[in-house]
Tab-separated table of C-alpha atoms in Angstrom:
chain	number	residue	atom	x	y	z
A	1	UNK	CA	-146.526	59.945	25.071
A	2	UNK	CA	-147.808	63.025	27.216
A	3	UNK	CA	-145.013	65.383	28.659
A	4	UNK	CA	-146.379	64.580	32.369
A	5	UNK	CA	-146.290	60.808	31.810
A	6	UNK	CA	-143.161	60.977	30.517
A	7	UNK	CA	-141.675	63.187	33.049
A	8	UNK	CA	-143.704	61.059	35.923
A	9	UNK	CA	-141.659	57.530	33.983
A	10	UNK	CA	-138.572	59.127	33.792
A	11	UNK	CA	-138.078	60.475	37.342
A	12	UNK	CA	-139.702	57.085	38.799
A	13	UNK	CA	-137.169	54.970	37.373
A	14	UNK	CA	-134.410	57.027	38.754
A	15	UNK	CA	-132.316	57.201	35.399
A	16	UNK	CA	-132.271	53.541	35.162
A	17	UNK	CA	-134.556	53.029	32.315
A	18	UNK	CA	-133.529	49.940	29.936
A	19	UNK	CA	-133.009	50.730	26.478
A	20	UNK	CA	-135.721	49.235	23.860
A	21	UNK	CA	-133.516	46.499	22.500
A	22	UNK	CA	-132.664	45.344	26.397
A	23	UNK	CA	-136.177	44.129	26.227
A	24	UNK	CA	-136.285	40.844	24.707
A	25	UNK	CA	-138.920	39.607	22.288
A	26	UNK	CA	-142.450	39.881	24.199
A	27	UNK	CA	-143.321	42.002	26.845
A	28	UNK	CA	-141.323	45.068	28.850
A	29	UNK	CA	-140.141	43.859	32.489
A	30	UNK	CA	-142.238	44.153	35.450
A	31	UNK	CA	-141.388	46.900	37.135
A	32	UNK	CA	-141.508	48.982	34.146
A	33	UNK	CA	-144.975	47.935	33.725
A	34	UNK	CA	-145.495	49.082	37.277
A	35	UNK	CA	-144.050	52.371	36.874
A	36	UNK	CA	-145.928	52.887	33.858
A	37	UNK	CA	-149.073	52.135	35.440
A	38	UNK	CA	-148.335	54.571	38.669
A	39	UNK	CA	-147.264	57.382	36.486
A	40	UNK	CA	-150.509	56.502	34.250
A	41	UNK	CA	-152.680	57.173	37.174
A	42	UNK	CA	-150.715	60.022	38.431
A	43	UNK	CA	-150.665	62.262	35.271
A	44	UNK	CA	-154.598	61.015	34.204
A	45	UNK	CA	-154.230	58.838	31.572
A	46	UNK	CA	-155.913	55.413	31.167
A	47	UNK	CA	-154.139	52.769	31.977
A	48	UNK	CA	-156.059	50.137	29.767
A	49	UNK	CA	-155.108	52.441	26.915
A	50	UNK	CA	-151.574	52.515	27.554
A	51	UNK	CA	-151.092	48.938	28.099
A	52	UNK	CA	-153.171	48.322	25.083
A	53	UNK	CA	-150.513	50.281	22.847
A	54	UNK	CA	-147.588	48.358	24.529
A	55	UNK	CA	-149.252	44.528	23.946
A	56	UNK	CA	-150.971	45.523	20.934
A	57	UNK	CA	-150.040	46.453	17.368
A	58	UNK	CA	-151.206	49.760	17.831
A	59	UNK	CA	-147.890	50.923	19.530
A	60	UNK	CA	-145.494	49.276	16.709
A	61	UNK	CA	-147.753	51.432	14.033
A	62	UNK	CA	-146.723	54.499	15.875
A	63	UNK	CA	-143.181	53.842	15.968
A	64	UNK	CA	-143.440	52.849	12.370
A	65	UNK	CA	-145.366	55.826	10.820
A	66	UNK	CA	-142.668	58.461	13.136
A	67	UNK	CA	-139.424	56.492	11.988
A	68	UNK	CA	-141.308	57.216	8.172
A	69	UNK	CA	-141.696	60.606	8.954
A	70	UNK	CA	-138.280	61.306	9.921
A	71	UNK	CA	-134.617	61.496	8.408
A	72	UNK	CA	-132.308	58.471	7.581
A	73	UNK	CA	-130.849	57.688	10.985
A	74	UNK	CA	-129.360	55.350	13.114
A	75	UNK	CA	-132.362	54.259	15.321
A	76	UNK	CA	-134.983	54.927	17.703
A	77	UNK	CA	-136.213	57.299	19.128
A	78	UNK	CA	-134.542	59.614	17.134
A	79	UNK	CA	-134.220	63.055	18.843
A	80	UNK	CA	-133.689	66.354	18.115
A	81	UNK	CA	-132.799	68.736	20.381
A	82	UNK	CA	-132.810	72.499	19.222
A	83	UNK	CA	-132.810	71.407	15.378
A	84	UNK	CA	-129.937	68.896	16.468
A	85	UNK	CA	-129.670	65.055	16.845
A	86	UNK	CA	-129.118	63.737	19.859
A	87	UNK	CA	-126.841	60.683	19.464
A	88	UNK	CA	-127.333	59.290	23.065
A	89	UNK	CA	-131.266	57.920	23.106
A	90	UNK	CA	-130.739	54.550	24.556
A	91	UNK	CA	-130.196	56.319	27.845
A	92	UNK	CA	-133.552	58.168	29.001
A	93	UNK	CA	-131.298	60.094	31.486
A	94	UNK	CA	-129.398	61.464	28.875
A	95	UNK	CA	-132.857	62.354	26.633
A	96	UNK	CA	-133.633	64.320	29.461
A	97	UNK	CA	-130.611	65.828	30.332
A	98	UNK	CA	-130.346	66.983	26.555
A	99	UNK	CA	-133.859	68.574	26.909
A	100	UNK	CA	-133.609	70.226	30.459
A	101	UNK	CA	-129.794	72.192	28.960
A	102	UNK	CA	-131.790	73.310	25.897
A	103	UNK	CA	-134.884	74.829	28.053
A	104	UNK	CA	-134.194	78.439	29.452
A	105	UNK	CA	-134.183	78.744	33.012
A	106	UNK	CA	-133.565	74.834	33.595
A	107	UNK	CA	-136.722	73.635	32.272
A	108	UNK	CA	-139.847	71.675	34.552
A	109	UNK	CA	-139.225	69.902	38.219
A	110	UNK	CA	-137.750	66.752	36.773
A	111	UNK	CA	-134.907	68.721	35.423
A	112	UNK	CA	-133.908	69.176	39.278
A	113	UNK	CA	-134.253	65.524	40.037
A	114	UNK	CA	-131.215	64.261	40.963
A	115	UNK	CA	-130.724	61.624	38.238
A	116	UNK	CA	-131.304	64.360	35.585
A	117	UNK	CA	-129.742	67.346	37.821
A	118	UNK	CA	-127.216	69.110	34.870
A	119	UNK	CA	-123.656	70.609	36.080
A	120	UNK	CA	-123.364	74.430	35.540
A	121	UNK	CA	-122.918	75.820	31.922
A	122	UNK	CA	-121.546	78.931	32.076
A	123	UNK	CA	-118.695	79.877	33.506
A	124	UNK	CA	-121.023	82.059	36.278
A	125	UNK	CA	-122.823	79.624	36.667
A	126	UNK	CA	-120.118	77.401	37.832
A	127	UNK	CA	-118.346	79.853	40.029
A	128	UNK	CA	-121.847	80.246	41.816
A	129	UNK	CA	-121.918	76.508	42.211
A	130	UNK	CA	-118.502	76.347	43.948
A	131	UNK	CA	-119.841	79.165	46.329
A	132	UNK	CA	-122.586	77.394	47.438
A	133	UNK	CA	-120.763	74.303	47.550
A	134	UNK	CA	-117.768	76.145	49.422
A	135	UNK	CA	-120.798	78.015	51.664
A	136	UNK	CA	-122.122	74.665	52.568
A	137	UNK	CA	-119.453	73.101	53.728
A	138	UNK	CA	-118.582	76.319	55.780
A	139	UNK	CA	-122.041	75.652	57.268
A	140	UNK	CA	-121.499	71.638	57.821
A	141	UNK	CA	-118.079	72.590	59.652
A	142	UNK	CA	-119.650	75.219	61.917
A	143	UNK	CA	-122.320	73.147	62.694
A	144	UNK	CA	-119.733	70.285	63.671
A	145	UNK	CA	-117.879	72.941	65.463
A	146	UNK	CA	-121.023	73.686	67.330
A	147	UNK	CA	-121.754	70.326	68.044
A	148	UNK	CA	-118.002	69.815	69.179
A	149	UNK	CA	-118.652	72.720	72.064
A	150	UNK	CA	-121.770	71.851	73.136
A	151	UNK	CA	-120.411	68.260	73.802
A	152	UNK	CA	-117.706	69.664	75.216
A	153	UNK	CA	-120.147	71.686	77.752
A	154	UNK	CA	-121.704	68.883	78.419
A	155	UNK	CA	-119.226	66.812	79.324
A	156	UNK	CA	-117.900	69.892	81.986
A	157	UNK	CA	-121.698	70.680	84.075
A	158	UNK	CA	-121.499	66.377	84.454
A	159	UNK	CA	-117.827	66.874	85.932
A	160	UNK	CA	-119.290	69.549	88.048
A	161	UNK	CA	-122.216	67.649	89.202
A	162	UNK	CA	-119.735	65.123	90.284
C-alpha cells in the first residue's frame, strides 16, 4: 500500500477504521470500499487494481508471503515502529499515532489531523501547549468581553434614540 493512499484512507475514515477480523467472511463494508476508491483516485493509483487485490487472491498472497517474512507474532499487520513492535494494530489510529511520535518534527499532514493529532512529549513541549491553550482562552474571553461592550453600546445609542 503507497504512503499517500494510506495516509488519504486513514484520514478519510476519521480514525474509525474496522479492524480485519470485524470484516466477516466476503467482502470489506461499503463505505470502506468507497473511501478506498476516493483515496485511489486522489493519490493516482488504479482503482481496478486495487479492488482486484481486495476480491482476488492476489491480496491474500501478499499478506501471506509478509507474515512469512516476518517474526513469530501475534497477528496482522505486524508493526514495527523504530525496531519495536507495536502491540496496538487493530486500531489504524493508533498505527498512525505510533508512526507520527517516532517521525522528527511530527511527521506528514495527517499527523495533524485531528483523529491522529498526538499530545505533547516533552515536558516543553507540554508547557508550550498549556500556553497556547491558556493564550486562547485569554483571547476567547476578550473577545466575549468585547462582544459584551459592544452590546452593551448598542443597547445605550437605541435608549438615546428613544
Amino acid at each position: 500500500m503507497s504512503a499517500p493512499f494510506a495516509a488519504c484512507y486513514f484520514a478519510a475514515l476519521d480514525g474509525k477504521t474496522p479492524s480485519l477480523g470485524a470484516w466477516k467472511a466476503g467482502s470489506p463494508p461499503e463505505d470502506i470500499l468507497a473511501v478506498g476508491k476516493k483515496c485511489a483516485a486522489t493519490v493516482g493509483l488504479k482503482w481496478r487494481k486495487v479492488e482486484s487485490c481486495i476480491n482476488g487472491t492476489r491480496g491474500d498472497e501478499l499478506v501471506g508471503a509478509a507474515a512469512a517474512r516476518t517474526p513469530t507474532h501475534a497477528g496482522v499487520p505486524y508493526v514495527l515502529v523504530d525496531g519495536k513492535e507495536l502491540k496496538e494494530t487493530d486500531d489504524a489510529a493508533a498505527i498512525v499515532r505510533a508512526v507520527c511520535a517516532a517521525v522528527p518534527g511530527g511527521g506528514p499532514a495527517v499527523c495533524n489531523a485531528v483523529p491522529f493529532k498526538l499530545p505533547p512529549r516533552t515536558e516543553e513541549e507540554r508547557q508550550r501547549a498549556e500556553q497556547e491553550r491558556e493564550r486562547e482562552e485569554q483571547r476567547a474571553e476578550q473577545e466575549k468581553q468585547r462582544a459584551e461592550q459592544e452590546r452593551e453600546r448598542e443597547e445605550q445609542r437605541a435608549e438615546q434614540e428613544k
